[in-house]
Short mmCIF file of C-alpha atoms in Angstrom, two decimals:
data_model
loop_
_atom_site.label_atom_id
_atom_site.label_comp_id
_atom_site.label_asym_id
_atom_site.label_seq_id
_atom_site.Cartn_x
_atom_site.Cartn_y
_atom_site.Cartn_z
CA UNK A 377 -27.72 -18.95 -34.13
CA UNK A 378 -27.56 -18.50 -30.33
CA UNK A 379 -30.84 -18.72 -28.44
CA UNK A 380 -30.00 -15.73 -26.22
CA UNK A 381 -28.82 -12.78 -28.32
CA UNK A 382 -26.23 -10.46 -26.85
CA UNK A 383 -27.05 -6.74 -26.75
CA UNK A 384 -23.41 -5.88 -27.40
CA UNK A 385 -23.16 -3.74 -30.52
CA UNK A 386 -19.54 -4.79 -31.02
CA UNK A 387 -20.67 -8.42 -31.14
CA UNK A 388 -23.45 -7.65 -33.59
CA UNK A 389 -21.16 -5.61 -35.81
CA UNK A 390 -18.71 -8.49 -36.06
CA UNK A 391 -21.22 -11.33 -36.56
CA UNK A 392 -20.59 -13.36 -39.71
CA UNK A 393 -22.84 -12.11 -42.49
CA UNK A 394 -23.43 -8.86 -40.62
CA UNK A 395 -20.04 -7.21 -40.96
CA UNK A 396 -20.11 -3.51 -40.18
CA UNK A 397 -17.37 -1.21 -38.97
CA UNK A 398 -17.52 -0.78 -35.19
CA UNK A 399 -17.58 3.01 -35.65
CA UNK A 400 -20.75 2.71 -37.76
CA UNK A 401 -22.37 0.43 -35.18
CA UNK A 402 -21.45 2.87 -32.40
CA UNK A 403 -22.95 5.76 -34.37
CA UNK A 404 -26.14 3.73 -34.86
CA UNK A 405 -26.23 2.95 -31.15
CA UNK A 406 -25.87 6.64 -30.31
CA UNK A 407 -28.70 7.53 -32.70
CA UNK A 408 -31.06 4.77 -31.54
CA UNK A 409 -32.97 6.90 -28.98
CA UNK A 410 -33.58 9.57 -31.64
CA UNK A 411 -34.67 6.87 -34.06
CA UNK A 412 -37.16 5.57 -31.51
CA UNK A 413 -38.55 9.08 -30.98
CA UNK A 414 -39.10 9.37 -34.74
CA UNK A 415 -40.91 6.03 -34.78
CA UNK A 416 -43.08 7.00 -31.80
CA UNK A 417 -44.00 10.23 -33.59
CA UNK A 418 -44.76 8.20 -36.74
CA UNK A 419 -42.04 10.04 -38.64
CA UNK A 420 -39.92 7.16 -39.89
CA UNK A 421 -39.23 9.20 -43.01
CA UNK A 422 -36.85 11.30 -40.87
CA UNK A 423 -34.66 8.28 -40.09
CA UNK A 424 -33.34 7.47 -43.55
CA UNK A 425 -33.43 4.23 -45.50
CA UNK A 426 -29.72 3.53 -44.99
CA UNK A 427 -30.04 3.76 -41.19
CA UNK A 428 -33.15 1.60 -41.16
CA UNK A 429 -31.38 -1.00 -43.27
CA UNK A 430 -28.42 -1.03 -40.86
CA UNK A 431 -30.69 -1.30 -37.81
CA UNK A 432 -32.49 -4.25 -39.39
CA UNK A 433 -29.16 -5.85 -40.36
CA UNK A 434 -27.94 -5.54 -36.77
CA UNK A 435 -31.27 -6.97 -35.54
CA UNK A 436 -32.07 -3.87 -33.51
CA UNK A 437 -35.24 -3.12 -35.53
CA UNK A 438 -37.57 -5.41 -37.40
CA UNK A 439 -40.40 -5.00 -39.86
CA UNK A 440 -43.77 -5.99 -38.41
CA UNK A 441 -47.02 -5.51 -40.29
CA UNK A 442 -45.60 -2.76 -42.50
CA UNK A 443 -44.08 -0.87 -39.56
CA UNK A 444 -40.83 -0.90 -37.67
CA UNK A 445 -40.39 -1.99 -34.06
CA UNK A 446 -37.53 -2.69 -31.69
CA UNK A 447 -36.28 -6.23 -31.38
CA UNK A 448 -35.29 -7.63 -27.98
CA UNK A 449 -31.72 -6.56 -28.71
CA UNK A 450 -32.88 -3.05 -29.60
CA UNK A 451 -34.96 -2.82 -26.41
CA UNK A 452 -31.98 -3.95 -24.33
CA UNK A 453 -29.75 -1.32 -25.95
CA UNK A 454 -32.32 1.45 -25.38
CA UNK A 455 -32.81 0.38 -21.77
CA UNK A 456 -29.05 0.31 -21.15
CA UNK A 457 -28.66 3.77 -22.67
CA UNK A 458 -31.44 5.33 -20.58
CA UNK A 459 -30.24 3.94 -17.23
CA UNK A 460 -28.35 6.44 -15.16
CA UNK A 461 -24.82 5.49 -14.13
CA UNK A 462 -24.83 4.33 -10.52
CA UNK A 463 -28.64 4.10 -10.48
CA UNK A 464 -30.81 1.07 -9.96
#
């Protein structure tokens, strides 16, 4: 396993043992900010078990002490999605 994970969702979707259609990974990426809002509001029940399972499989979320939190990859994806094009 590489020591520096790539935040690319295409890479994660095609990793051996983590096969997932790219369209599903893209949908998950698009929904990640909403997922994070649900977690911040302590409403993980609004996310859905299937989505949580996929996020964990892609290593975007992880279980920690009975709760969910972003992994480094998940944080990188969220940060990339919230940056404005052309901004610093």
